[in-house]
Coordinates of N, CA and C and ligand atoms in Angstrom, one line a residue:
M1 N 13.0 -45.3 13.7 CA 13.2 -44.6 12.9 C 12.2 -44.1 12.1
S2 N 11.4 -43.3 11.8 CA 10.0 -43.0 10.9 C 10.7 -43.1 9.7
E3 N 9.3 -42.9 9.0 CA 9.5 -42.9 7.6 C 9.5 -41.4 6.9
K4 N 9.7 -40.3 7.8 CA 10.1 -39.2 7.4 C 11.5 -39.1 6.8
I5 N 12.0 -38.7 6.1 CA 13.8 -38.3 5.5 C 14.3 -37.9 6.4
D6 N 14.7 -38.3 7.8 CA 15.1 -37.4 8.9 C 16.6 -38.2 9.3
N7 N 17.0 -39.8 8.4 CA 18.1 -40.2 9.1 C 19.2 -39.3 9.0
P8 N 20.2 -39.3 9.6 CA 21.3 -38.7 9.4 C 22.0 -39.0 8.0
I9 N 22.6 -38.6 7.7 CA 23.5 -38.9 6.2 C 25.1 -38.3 6.5
I10 N 26.2 -39.3 6.4 CA 27.2 -39.1 6.5 C 27.9 -39.5 4.9
K11 N 28.0 -38.4 4.4 CA 28.7 -38.3 2.7 C 30.0 -38.2 3.0
L12 N 30.9 -39.1 2.2 CA 31.7 -39.7 2.0 C 32.5 -39.3 0.6
D13 N 33.4 -38.9 0.1 CA 33.6 -38.4 -1.5 C 34.1 -39.8 -1.6
S14 N 35.4 -40.8 -0.9 CA 35.3 -42.1 -1.2 C 36.1 -42.6 0.0
I15 N 36.0 -43.9 0.3 CA 36.1 -44.5 1.6 C 36.3 -45.8 0.9
N16 N 37.1 -46.8 2.3 CA 37.2 -48.2 1.4 C 35.8 -48.5 1.4
S17 N 35.3 -49.1 2.3 CA 33.9 -49.8 2.2 C 32.8 -49.0 3.1
T18 N 31.9 -48.4 2.2 CA 30.5 -48.0 3.6 C 30.3 -48.6 4.7
N19 N 30.2 -49.9 4.3 CA 29.8 -50.9 5.4 C 31.0 -50.6 6.7
N20 N 32.2 -51.2 6.1 CA 33.8 -50.8 7.5 C 33.6 -49.5 8.2
Y21 N 33.2 -48.7 6.9 CA 33.0 -47.0 8.0 C 32.3 -47.3 9.1
A22 N 31.0 -47.2 8.8 CA 29.9 -47.9 9.7 C 30.3 -48.9 10.5
T23 N 31.0 -49.7 10.7 CA 30.9 -50.8 11.6 C 32.0 -50.1 12.1
N24 N 33.3 -49.6 11.8 CA 34.1 -48.9 12.7 C 33.8 -47.8 13.6
H25 N 32.5 -47.2 13.3 CA 32.2 -45.5 13.6 C 31.0 -46.0 14.7
L26 N 30.1 -46.9 14.3 CA 29.0 -46.9 14.9 C 29.3 -46.8 16.7
A27 N 29.8 -47.8 17.1 CA 29.7 -48.1 19.0 C 30.1 -46.6 19.0
K28 N 31.4 -46.3 19.0 CA 32.4 -44.7 19.3 C 31.7 -44.0 19.3
E29 N 31.3 -43.7 18.1 CA 30.3 -42.4 17.9 C 29.1 -42.4 18.5
G30 N 28.6 -43.3 19.1 CA 27.1 -43.9 19.1 C 25.7 -43.0 18.0
W31 N 26.2 -43.8 17.1 CA 25.2 -43.8 16.0 C 24.2 -43.7 16.0
V32 N 22.8 -42.7 15.6 CA 21.4 -43.3 15.6 C 21.0 -44.2 14.6
E33 N 19.9 -44.7 15.4 CA 19.1 -45.7 14.4 C 18.6 -45.2 13.1
G34 N 19.6 -45.6 11.9 CA 19.1 -44.7 10.8 C 20.2 -44.4 10.1
T35 N 21.4 -44.3 10.7 CA 22.7 -43.2 10.2 C 22.7 -44.0 8.8
I36 N 23.1 -43.0 7.7 CA 23.6 -43.6 6.6 C 24.7 -43.4 6.2
V37 N 25.7 -43.8 5.5 CA 26.8 -43.5 5.5 C 26.4 -44.0 4.0
I38 N 27.5 -42.6 2.5 CA 27.1 -42.7 1.3 C 28.5 -42.5 0.7
T39 N 28.8 -42.9 -0.3 CA 29.9 -42.4 -1.0 C 29.9 -42.7 -2.2
D40 N 30.7 -41.4 -2.9 CA 31.2 -41.9 -4.9 C 31.6 -42.7 -5.2
F41 N 32.6 -43.3 -4.2 CA 33.4 -44.4 -4.6 C 33.7 -45.2 -3.2
Q42 N 34.3 -46.6 -3.4 CA 34.9 -47.6 -2.8 C 36.1 -47.7 -3.3
F43 N 37.0 -48.0 -2.9 CA 38.3 -48.5 -2.9 C 38.7 -49.9 -2.8
S44 N 37.6 -50.7 -1.9 CA 37.4 -51.9 -2.0 C 36.0 -52.4 -1.7
G45 N 35.2 -52.2 -2.3 CA 33.7 -52.3 -2.0 C 33.5 -53.9 -1.8
K46 N 32.9 -54.5 -0.7 CA 32.6 -55.4 -0.2 C 31.5 -56.2 -0.6
G47 N 31.5 -57.4 -1.1 CA 30.8 -57.9 -1.8 C 30.2 -59.2 -1.1
Q48 N 29.1 -60.3 -1.5 CA 28.8 -61.3 -0.6 C 30.1 -62.2 -1.1
S49 N 30.4 -63.3 -0.1 CA 31.4 -64.2 -0.3 C 32.4 -63.4 -0.8
Q50 N 33.1 -62.6 0.1 CA 34.4 -62.0 0.3 C 34.7 -61.3 -1.7
N51 N 33.5 -61.3 -2.3 CA 33.5 -60.9 -3.6 C 34.0 -59.4 -3.4
S52 N 34.4 -58.5 -4.6 CA 34.5 -57.3 -4.8 C 33.1 -56.2 -4.9
W53 N 32.9 -55.1 -5.3 CA 31.6 -54.7 -5.4 C 32.2 -53.7 -6.6
E54 N 31.9 -53.5 -7.9 CA 32.3 -52.7 -8.7 C 31.9 -51.5 -8.9
S55 N 31.8 -50.4 -8.9 CA 31.1 -49.2 -8.7 C 32.0 -48.1 -9.4
E56 N 31.4 -47.4 -10.8 CA 32.4 -46.4 -11.3 C 32.2 -45.3 -10.8
K57 N 32.8 -44.3 -10.2 CA 32.8 -43.5 -9.5 C 31.9 -42.2 -9.7
G58 N 31.3 -42.1 -8.7 CA 30.0 -40.9 -9.1 C 28.8 -41.3 -9.7
K59 N 28.9 -42.5 -10.2 CA 27.3 -43.1 -10.7 C 26.4 -44.0 -10.2
N60 N 26.7 -44.7 -9.4 CA 25.7 -45.3 -8.3 C 25.2 -45.3 -6.9
M61 N 24.6 -45.7 -6.4 CA 23.9 -45.7 -4.9 C 25.3 -46.6 -4.3
L62 N 25.8 -46.2 -3.5 CA 26.6 -47.0 -2.4 C 26.5 -46.6 -1.3
M63 N 25.9 -47.3 -0.4 CA 25.4 -47.0 1.1 C 25.0 -47.9 1.9
S64 N 25.4 -47.5 3.3 CA 24.9 -48.3 4.5 C 24.5 -47.7 5.3
M65 N 22.9 -48.2 5.8 CA 22.1 -47.8 7.0 C 22.6 -48.6 8.0
V66 N 22.7 -48.0 9.2 CA 23.1 -48.9 10.4 C 21.8 -48.9 11.1
L67 N 21.2 -50.4 11.8 CA 20.0 -50.4 12.3 C 19.9 -51.4 13.6
Y68 N 19.5 -50.9 14.5 CA 19.4 -51.9 15.8 C 17.7 -52.4 15.7
P69 N 18.0 -53.8 15.4 CA 16.5 -54.3 15.6 C 16.9 -55.2 16.9
D70 N 16.0 -54.5 17.6 CA 16.1 -55.5 19.3 C 14.7 -56.8 19.4
D71 N 15.4 -57.6 20.2 CA 14.7 -58.6 20.7 C 14.4 -59.6 19.2
I72 N 15.0 -59.6 18.1 CA 15.4 -60.7 17.3 C 16.7 -61.4 17.3
P73 N 15.5 -62.9 17.7 CA 17.2 -64.0 18.1 C 17.9 -64.1 17.0
A74 N 18.9 -64.4 16.9 CA 20.2 -64.5 16.0 C 20.1 -65.3 14.7
Q75 N 18.8 -66.3 15.1 CA 19.1 -67.6 14.3 C 17.8 -66.8 13.1
Y76 N 17.0 -66.3 13.9 CA 16.3 -65.1 12.7 C 16.5 -63.9 12.3
Q77 N 17.8 -64.4 12.2 CA 18.7 -62.5 11.4 C 18.4 -62.0 10.3
F78 N 17.9 -63.7 9.3 CA 17.7 -63.6 8.2 C 16.3 -62.0 7.9
V79 N 15.5 -62.1 8.6 CA 14.8 -61.2 8.4 C 15.0 -59.7 8.3
V80 N 16.2 -59.6 8.9 CA 16.8 -58.4 8.1 C 17.4 -58.2 6.8
S81 N 17.9 -59.2 6.4 CA 17.8 -59.4 4.7 C 16.4 -59.1 4.1
K82 N 15.3 -59.6 4.6 CA 14.3 -59.6 3.9 C 13.8 -58.0 3.8
V83 N 13.7 -57.4 4.9 CA 13.3 -56.1 4.8 C 13.8 -55.0 3.9
V84 N 14.9 -55.1 4.0 CA 15.8 -54.5 3.2 C 16.1 -54.8 1.7
A85 N 15.8 -55.9 1.5 CA 15.6 -56.9 0.2 C 14.3 -56.1 -0.6
L86 N 13.0 -56.1 0.4 CA 12.3 -55.6 0.1 C 12.4 -54.5 -0.5
G87 N 12.6 -53.2 0.6 CA 12.8 -51.7 0.4 C 13.5 -51.4 -0.9
V88 N 14.6 -52.2 -1.1 CA 15.5 -52.0 -2.4 C 14.3 -52.2 -3.9
F89 N 13.7 -53.4 -3.5 CA 13.1 -54.2 -4.7 C 12.2 -53.2 -4.8
E90 N 11.3 -52.3 -3.7 CA 10.5 -51.6 -4.0 C 10.9 -50.4 -5.0
V91 N 11.7 -49.9 -4.6 CA 12.1 -48.7 -5.5 C 12.5 -48.7 -6.9
V92 N 13.4 -50.0 -6.8 CA 13.8 -50.3 -8.7 C 12.4 -50.5 -9.4
S93 N 11.6 -51.0 -8.5 CA 10.5 -51.5 -9.0 C 9.4 -50.2 -9.5
L94 N 9.8 -49.1 -8.9 CA 9.3 -47.4 -9.5 C 9.4 -47.3 -10.7
F95 N 10.6 -48.1 -11.4 CA 11.4 -47.5 -12.7 C 11.2 -48.7 -13.8
V96 N 11.3 -50.0 -13.4 CA 11.0 -50.7 -14.6 C 9.9 -52.1 -13.8
E97 N 9.9 -53.2 -15.0 CA 9.4 -54.0 -14.8 C 10.0 -55.1 -14.5
H98 N 9.4 -56.3 -14.2 CA 10.3 -58.0 -13.9 C 11.5 -57.7 -13.1
V99 N 11.0 -57.0 -11.7 CA 12.0 -57.0 -10.7 C 11.5 -58.0 -10.1
S100 N 13.0 -58.8 -9.4 CA 12.3 -59.8 -8.5 C 13.6 -59.7 -7.2
I101 N 13.8 -60.7 -6.3 CA 14.5 -60.5 -5.4 C 15.1 -62.2 -5.4
K102 N 16.6 -61.9 -5.8 CA 17.2 -63.1 -5.7 C 18.0 -63.6 -5.0
W103 N 17.3 -65.1 -4.0 CA 17.7 -65.3 -2.8 C 19.4 -65.6 -2.9
P104 N 19.5 -65.2 -1.5 CA 19.2 -64.3 -0.4 C 18.7 -62.9 -0.5
N105 N 19.3 -62.4 -1.3 CA 19.0 -60.7 -1.3 C 19.9 -60.1 -2.4
D106 N 20.1 -60.6 -3.5 CA 20.1 -60.0 -4.9 C 18.8 -59.1 -5.9
I107 N 19.2 -57.9 -6.2 CA 18.0 -57.7 -6.7 C 18.0 -57.8 -8.0
Y108 N 17.1 -58.4 -8.9 CA 17.4 -58.9 -10.4 C 16.4 -58.0 -11.0
V109 N 16.6 -57.7 -12.7 CA 15.5 -57.3 -13.7 C 15.6 -58.2 -14.5
G110 N 14.7 -59.1 -14.5 CA 14.9 -60.3 -16.2 C 15.6 -60.8 -15.1
D111 N 16.8 -61.2 -15.8 CA 17.9 -62.4 -15.7 C 19.1 -61.4 -15.3
K112 N 19.3 -60.4 -14.6 CA 20.5 -59.2 -15.0 C 19.7 -58.7 -13.3
K113 N 21.6 -58.7 -12.6 CA 21.4 -58.0 -11.0 C 21.5 -56.6 -11.3
I114 N 20.7 -55.7 -10.2 CA 20.9 -54.2 -10.9 C 21.2 -53.7 -9.1
A115 N 21.1 -54.6 -8.2 CA 21.6 -54.3 -6.9 C 22.1 -55.9 -6.1
G116 N 22.9 -55.6 -5.1 CA 23.2 -56.2 -4.4 C 23.4 -55.7 -3.0
I117 N 23.1 -56.6 -1.8 CA 23.0 -56.2 -0.3 C 23.9 -56.7 0.1
L118 N 24.7 -56.4 1.6 CA 25.3 -57.2 2.2 C 25.5 -56.5 3.7
I119 N 24.4 -57.6 4.3 CA 24.0 -57.6 5.2 C 24.8 -57.9 6.6
E120 N 25.9 -57.0 7.6 CA 26.6 -57.4 8.6 C 26.5 -57.1 10.0
N121 N 26.0 -58.1 10.3 CA 25.3 -58.2 11.9 C 26.1 -58.6 13.0
A122 N 26.1 -57.8 13.7 CA 26.6 -58.2 15.1 C 25.7 -58.6 16.1
I123 N 26.3 -60.1 17.0 CA 25.3 -60.8 17.8 C 25.8 -60.6 19.1
M124 N 25.2 -60.4 20.1 CA 26.2 -60.8 22.0 C 25.1 -61.7 22.2
G125 N 25.6 -62.6 22.5 CA 24.7 -64.1 23.2 C 23.8 -64.4 22.0
S126 N 22.4 -64.4 22.8 CA 21.7 -64.8 21.0 C 20.8 -64.0 20.6
K127 N 21.3 -62.7 20.8 CA 20.2 -61.6 20.0 C 21.1 -60.8 19.1
L128 N 20.2 -60.1 18.2 CA 20.8 -59.4 17.4 C 21.4 -58.0 17.9
M129 N 22.8 -57.4 17.7 CA 23.1 -56.0 18.6 C 23.0 -54.8 17.4
H130 N 23.4 -55.2 16.6 CA 23.3 -54.0 14.9 C 23.3 -54.9 14.1
S131 N 22.8 -54.1 13.1 CA 22.8 -54.3 11.7 C 23.5 -53.4 10.9
V132 N 24.3 -53.3 9.8 CA 25.0 -52.7 9.0 C 24.8 -53.3 7.6
A133 N 23.6 -52.3 6.8 CA 22.8 -53.2 5.5 C 23.4 -52.5 4.5
G134 N 24.2 -52.9 3.7 CA 25.0 -52.1 2.8 C 24.3 -52.6 1.2
I135 N 24.1 -51.6 0.7 CA 23.2 -51.6 -0.3 C 24.2 -50.9 -1.7
G136 N 24.7 -51.7 -2.9 CA 25.1 -51.0 -3.9 C 24.2 -51.1 -4.7
L137 N 23.3 -49.9 -5.5 CA 22.5 -50.1 -6.5 C 23.0 -49.4 -7.5
N138 N 23.1 -50.0 -8.8 CA 23.4 -49.6 -10.4 C 22.4 -48.3 -10.7
V139 N 22.9 -47.1 -10.9 CA 21.8 -46.1 -11.4 C 22.4 -45.6 -12.8
N140 N 23.8 -45.3 -12.5 CA 24.1 -44.3 -13.6 C 25.2 -45.2 -14.4
Q141 N 25.7 -46.2 -14.4 CA 26.4 -46.8 -15.0 C 26.2 -47.6 -16.0
H142 N 27.5 -47.3 -17.0 CA 27.0 -47.9 -18.4 C 27.8 -49.1 -19.1
V143 N 29.0 -49.3 -18.3 CA 30.0 -50.0 -18.7 C 30.8 -50.8 -17.3
F144 N 30.8 -51.8 -17.5 CA 31.1 -52.7 -16.4 C 32.2 -53.7 -16.5
L145 N 33.0 -53.4 -16.4 CA 34.4 -54.0 -16.2 C 34.5 -54.9 -15.6
S146 N 34.0 -55.2 -14.3 CA 34.3 -56.8 -13.4 C 34.0 -57.7 -14.2
D147 N 34.3 -59.2 -13.6 CA 33.5 -60.6 -14.1 C 31.9 -60.8 -13.8
A148 N 31.7 -59.9 -12.9 CA 30.6 -59.9 -12.6 C 29.6 -60.6 -14.0
P149 N 29.0 -61.4 -13.6 CA 28.1 -62.0 -14.9 C 27.3 -61.1 -15.8
N150 N 26.2 -60.7 -15.0 CA 25.1 -60.0 -15.5 C 24.6 -58.7 -15.2
P151 N 25.6 -57.5 -14.8 CA 25.0 -56.3 -14.3 C 24.6 -55.7 -15.3
V152 N 23.6 -55.0 -14.4 CA 22.8 -53.5 -15.4 C 22.2 -52.8 -14.4
S153 N 22.1 -51.4 -15.2 CA 21.5 -50.2 -14.1 C 20.4 -49.4 -14.5
L154 N 19.9 -48.9 -13.8 CA 18.8 -48.2 -14.3 C 19.0 -47.1 -15.6
S155 N 19.8 -47.0 -15.4 CA 20.1 -46.0 -16.5 C 19.9 -46.8 -17.8
Q156 N 20.8 -47.8 -18.0 CA 20.9 -48.8 -19.1 C 19.3 -49.3 -19.5
L157 N 18.6 -49.5 -18.4 CA 17.3 -50.1 -18.9 C 16.2 -48.9 -19.2
K158 N 16.6 -47.6 -18.6 CA 15.4 -46.7 -18.9 C 15.7 -45.6 -20.4
G159 N 17.2 -45.9 -20.4 CA 18.0 -44.7 -21.6 C 17.7 -43.3 -21.0
M160 N 17.8 -42.9 -19.6 CA 18.2 -41.8 -19.2 C 18.9 -41.5 -18.1
E161 N 19.5 -40.6 -17.3 CA 20.4 -40.9 -16.5 C 19.1 -40.3 -15.0
F162 N 19.7 -40.7 -14.0 CA 19.2 -40.5 -12.8 C 19.5 -39.9 -11.7
D163 N 18.6 -39.1 -10.7 CA 19.0 -38.2 -10.1 C 19.3 -38.9 -9.0
R164 N 20.6 -39.2 -8.3 CA 21.2 -40.3 -7.5 C 20.6 -39.9 -5.9
D165 N 20.3 -38.5 -6.0 CA 19.9 -37.8 -4.5 C 18.0 -38.2 -4.1
E166 N 18.1 -38.4 -5.5 CA 15.9 -38.6 -5.3 C 16.2 -40.3 -5.2
V167 N 17.0 -40.9 -5.6 CA 17.0 -42.6 -5.6 C 17.3 -42.4 -4.2
L168 N 18.3 -41.9 -3.5 CA 18.4 -42.3 -2.2 C 17.3 -42.0 -1.4
S169 N 16.4 -40.4 -1.5 CA 15.3 -40.5 -0.9 C 14.1 -41.5 -1.3
L170 N 14.4 -42.5 -2.0 CA 13.2 -43.2 -2.1 C 14.1 -44.3 -1.1
L171 N 14.8 -44.9 -1.3 CA 15.5 -45.8 -0.6 C 15.3 -45.7 0.7
I172 N 15.5 -44.6 1.2 CA 15.4 -44.2 2.5 C 14.0 -44.2 3.2
Q173 N 12.8 -44.1 2.4 CA 11.6 -44.3 2.7 C 11.3 -45.5 2.4
S174 N 11.6 -46.1 1.5 CA 11.4 -47.6 1.2 C 11.5 -48.4 2.4
I175 N 12.8 -48.4 2.5 CA 13.9 -49.4 3.5 C 13.0 -48.9 5.1
G176 N 12.7 -47.8 5.5 CA 11.9 -47.3 6.7 C 10.7 -48.2 7.0
K177 N 10.1 -47.7 5.6 CA 8.8 -48.4 5.7 C 8.8 -50.5 6.2
W178 N 9.9 -50.7 5.2 CA 9.6 -52.1 5.4 C 10.3 -52.4 6.9
Y179 N 11.1 -52.1 7.1 CA 11.9 -51.9 8.9 C 11.0 -51.8 9.8
E180 N 10.4 -50.8 9.7 CA 9.3 -50.2 10.6 C 7.9 -51.7 11.1
M181 N 7.9 -52.5 9.7 CA 6.9 -53.8 9.9 C 8.3 -54.5 10.7
L182 N 9.2 -54.7 10.5 CA 10.5 -55.5 11.1 C 10.0 -55.3 12.7
K183 N 9.7 -54.2 13.3 CA 9.8 -53.4 14.6 C 8.8 -53.9 15.1
Q184 N 7.7 -53.5 14.5 CA 6.4 -54.1 14.4 C 5.9 -55.8 14.8
K185 N 7.0 -56.7 14.4 CA 6.9 -57.4 14.3 C 6.0 -58.6 13.0
K186 N 5.7 -57.6 12.6 CA 4.6 -58.1 10.9 C 5.6 -59.0 10.3
F187 N 5.7 -60.5 11.0 CA 6.5 -61.3 10.4 C 6.0 -62.0 9.5
S188 N 4.8 -62.5 9.2 CA 4.5 -63.1 8.4 C 4.1 -62.0 7.2
E189 N 3.6 -61.1 7.4 CA 3.7 -60.2 6.2 C 4.8 -60.6 5.6
I190 N 6.1 -59.7 6.1 CA 7.4 -59.5 5.8 C 7.6 -61.3 5.4
D191 N 7.6 -61.4 5.2 CA 7.7 -63.2 4.9 C 6.8 -63.5 3.9
T192 N 5.5 -63.5 3.5 CA 4.8 -63.5 2.4 C 5.5 -62.7 1.4
A193 N 5.7 -61.6 1.8 CA 5.7 -60.1 1.0 C 7.3 -61.0 -0.2
Y194 N 8.2 -60.9 0.8 CA 9.8 -61.7 0.3 C 9.4 -62.9 -0.5
R195 N 8.9 -63.9 -0.2 CA 8.2 -65.5 -0.9 C 7.7 -65.2 -2.1
N196 N 7.0 -64.2 -2.2 CA 6.0 -63.4 -3.5 C 7.1 -63.3 -4.5
R197 N 8.2 -62.2 -4.0 CA 8.8 -61.6 -4.8 C 10.1 -62.0 -5.4
L198 N 10.0 -63.4 -4.8 CA 11.4 -64.4 -5.1 C 11.6 -64.6 -6.7
Y199 N 12.9 -64.5 -7.0 CA 13.4 -64.8 -8.6 C 13.2 -66.9 -8.6
R200 N 12.6 -66.6 -9.5 CA 12.0 -68.3 -10.2 C 11.2 -69.0 -9.0
L201 N 10.4 -68.1 -8.3 CA 9.5 -69.1 -7.5 C 8.7 -69.7 -8.2
G202 N 8.6 -71.0 -8.1 CA 7.5 -71.6 -8.7 C 7.6 -72.1 -10.1
V203 N 9.1 -72.0 -10.6 CA 9.5 -72.1 -11.8 C 10.6 -73.1 -11.7
E204 N 10.1 -74.6 -12.6 CA 11.4 -75.4 -12.7 C 12.7 -74.6 -13.2
A205 N 13.8 -75.2 -12.9 CA 15.1 -74.3 -13.3 C 16.2 -75.4 -12.9
K206 N 17.5 -74.7 -13.5 CA 18.4 -75.5 -13.1 C 19.4 -75.5 -11.8
Y207 N 19.6 -76.4 -11.0 CA 20.6 -75.7 -10.0 C 21.6 -77.2 -10.0
K208 N 22.9 -76.0 -8.9 CA 23.8 -77.6 -8.7 C 23.8 -77.6 -7.2
D209 N 24.1 -78.2 -6.5 CA 24.4 -78.8 -5.2 C 25.1 -79.8 -4.9
E210 N 25.8 -80.5 -3.8 CA 26.7 -80.8 -3.8 C 27.4 -82.4 -4.6
S211 N 26.0 -82.7 -5.0 CA 25.5 -83.8 -5.6 C 25.6 -83.8 -6.8
G212 N 25.5 -82.3 -7.9 CA 25.7 -82.1 -9.1 C 24.1 -81.1 -9.6
N213 N 24.6 -81.3 -10.6 CA 23.3 -80.7 -11.3 C 22.0 -81.0 -11.1
F214 N 20.9 -80.5 -11.1 CA 19.5 -81.3 -11.3 C 18.7 -80.4 -11.4
I215 N 17.2 -80.3 -11.6 CA 16.1 -80.0 -11.7 C 15.5 -79.4 -10.7
G216 N 14.9 -78.4 -10.1 CA 13.9 -78.0 -9.3 C 13.3 -77.0 -9.2
T217 N 12.7 -76.8 -8.2 CA 11.5 -75.9 -8.1 C 11.6 -75.1 -7.1
I218 N 11.9 -73.7 -6.9 CA 12.0 -73.0 -5.3 C 10.5 -72.9 -5.0
V219 N 10.2 -73.5 -3.6 CA 9.2 -73.5 -3.2 C 8.9 -72.2 -2.1
G220 N 9.8 -71.5 -1.4 CA 10.0 -71.0 -0.5 C 11.2 -70.9 0.5
I221 N 11.2 -70.1 1.4 CA 12.7 -70.0 2.6 C 12.3 -70.7 3.7
D222 N 12.8 -71.3 4.2 CA 12.3 -71.7 5.6 C 12.8 -71.0 6.7
P223 N 12.6 -71.5 8.4 CA 12.3 -69.9 9.0 C 13.7 -69.3 9.5
I224 N 14.7 -70.3 8.9 CA 15.9 -69.8 9.3 C 17.0 -68.9 8.2
G225 N 15.6 -68.7 7.1 CA 16.2 -68.4 5.8 C 16.9 -68.8 4.9
Q226 N 16.8 -70.3 4.8 CA 17.8 -71.3 3.8 C 16.3 -71.1 2.8
L227 N 17.2 -71.6 1.6 CA 16.4 -71.6 0.3 C 15.6 -73.1 -0.3
M228 N 14.0 -73.3 -0.1 CA 13.8 -74.7 0.0 C 13.7 -74.7 -1.7
I229 N 14.3 -76.0 -2.4 CA 13.8 -76.4 -3.6 C 13.5 -77.6 -3.6
E230 N 12.0 -78.0 -4.6 CA 11.7 -79.3 -4.5 C 12.5 -79.9 -6.2
K231 N 13.0 -80.9 -5.5 CA 13.9 -81.4 -6.6 C 12.6 -82.3 -7.3
S232 N 13.1 -82.9 -8.8 CA 12.0 -83.7 -9.2 C 11.7 -85.2 -9.0
S233 N 12.3 -85.4 -8.0 CA 12.0 -86.4 -7.3 C 11.1 -86.5 -6.2
G234 N 10.5 -85.3 -5.9 CA 9.5 -84.8 -5.0 C 10.0 -84.6 -3.7
E235 N 11.4 -84.8 -3.4 CA 12.6 -83.9 -2.2 C 12.2 -82.7 -2.2
V236 N 12.3 -82.4 -0.8 CA 12.3 -80.6 -0.6 C 13.8 -80.8 0.1
R237 N 14.4 -79.8 -0.3 CA 16.0 -79.2 0.3 C 16.0 -77.8 0.8
S238 N 16.4 -78.1 2.0 CA 16.1 -76.8 2.1 C 18.2 -76.2 2.1
Y239 N 18.7 -74.9 1.4 CA 20.3 -74.8 1.3 C 20.4 -73.6 2.1
F240 N 21.7 -73.5 2.6 CA 22.9 -72.3 3.1 C 23.2 -71.8 1.8
F241 N 23.4 -70.3 1.8 CA 23.9 -70.0 1.0 C 25.3 -70.1 0.8
K242 N 25.5 -70.5 -0.5 CA 26.4 -70.9 -1.2 C 26.5 -72.7 -1.2
E243 N 25.6 -73.3 -0.8 CA 25.6 -74.9 -0.9 C 24.8 -75.1 -1.9
V244 N 24.5 -74.2 -2.9 CA 23.2 -74.2 -4.1 C 23.6 -72.9 -5.1
A245 N 24.0 -73.5 -6.1 CA 24.1 -72.3 -7.7 C 22.8 -72.4 -8.3
F246 N 22.7 -71.3 -8.6 CA 21.4 -71.4 -9.7 C 22.1 -71.6 -11.2
L247 N 21.8 -72.3 -11.9 CA 22.4 -72.5 -13.4 C 21.7 -71.3 -14.4
G248 N 22.1 -71.5 -15.2 CA 21.3 -70.4 -16.3 C 20.0 -71.2 -17.4
Ligands
BTN1 C1 26.4 -58.4 -3.7 O1 27.7 -59.0 -3.3 O2 25.7 -58.5 -3.9 C2 26.1 -57.4 -1.9 C3 27.1 -56.1 -2.6 C4 26.9 -55.3 -1.4 C5 27.7 -53.8 -2.5 C6 27.4 -52.5 -1.3 S1 28.0 -50.9 -1.7 C7 27.9 -50.0 -0.4 C8 27.8 -51.4 0.7 N1 29.6 -51.4 1.3 C9 30.4 -52.1 0.7 O3 31.2 -52.2 1.2 N2 29.7 -53.5 0.5 C10 28.4 -52.7 0.2

């Protein structure tokens, strides 16, 4: 995939989920790397951990990009999440300040969530075969009805309507640029960029794990993508997704 905007784009009026559509068609139809599925509306948009993803018809970016990251061992698959999050981070940062990546791959503006990413990987043996990178970016929606705690959109933040085609072009360019770094195996640059953009990095805050609430400081991400938090006792623990909750 190059940085030029030449990704095949499949536009659907509505679909259950762009991730499902991509997963069901990519092999049968031999989709090329970088193929994108976008839609105006998802009947059952998927979020992380079996959650649903709310998006008002015709207002936001709902897209999935198909990637074939060769030679990435399955245990390091989190690097795909990193490059996609960095790409989305960069686009949101063109328009607003105080953007961060909330581990594992939510894009935040201040303490509000503007975008969610759902990466679905196919593993064969010990290697990553393909990734479907699903991105939901709130662009022009003003009223959110689900119980998602803290959604926000670009339009709410800037008081103007955004052109979704322009946002799509920017996302394709930016994700393409970071993905190219993955292809070139620039892992330490990717790791550093991701770490430096983490929500709450180096800031003391409240968390909850299986032993209860605690005060800790995010110190980084371990090689397999776990979140590392230093507790006030000085102990550093690594957590998989859902093993730790961010408290307000
Ligand atoms: C999250 O829970 O934060 C992840 C949300 C991911 C939503 C996007 S919208 C496009 C793609 N298709 C889906 O069904 N989900 C992802």
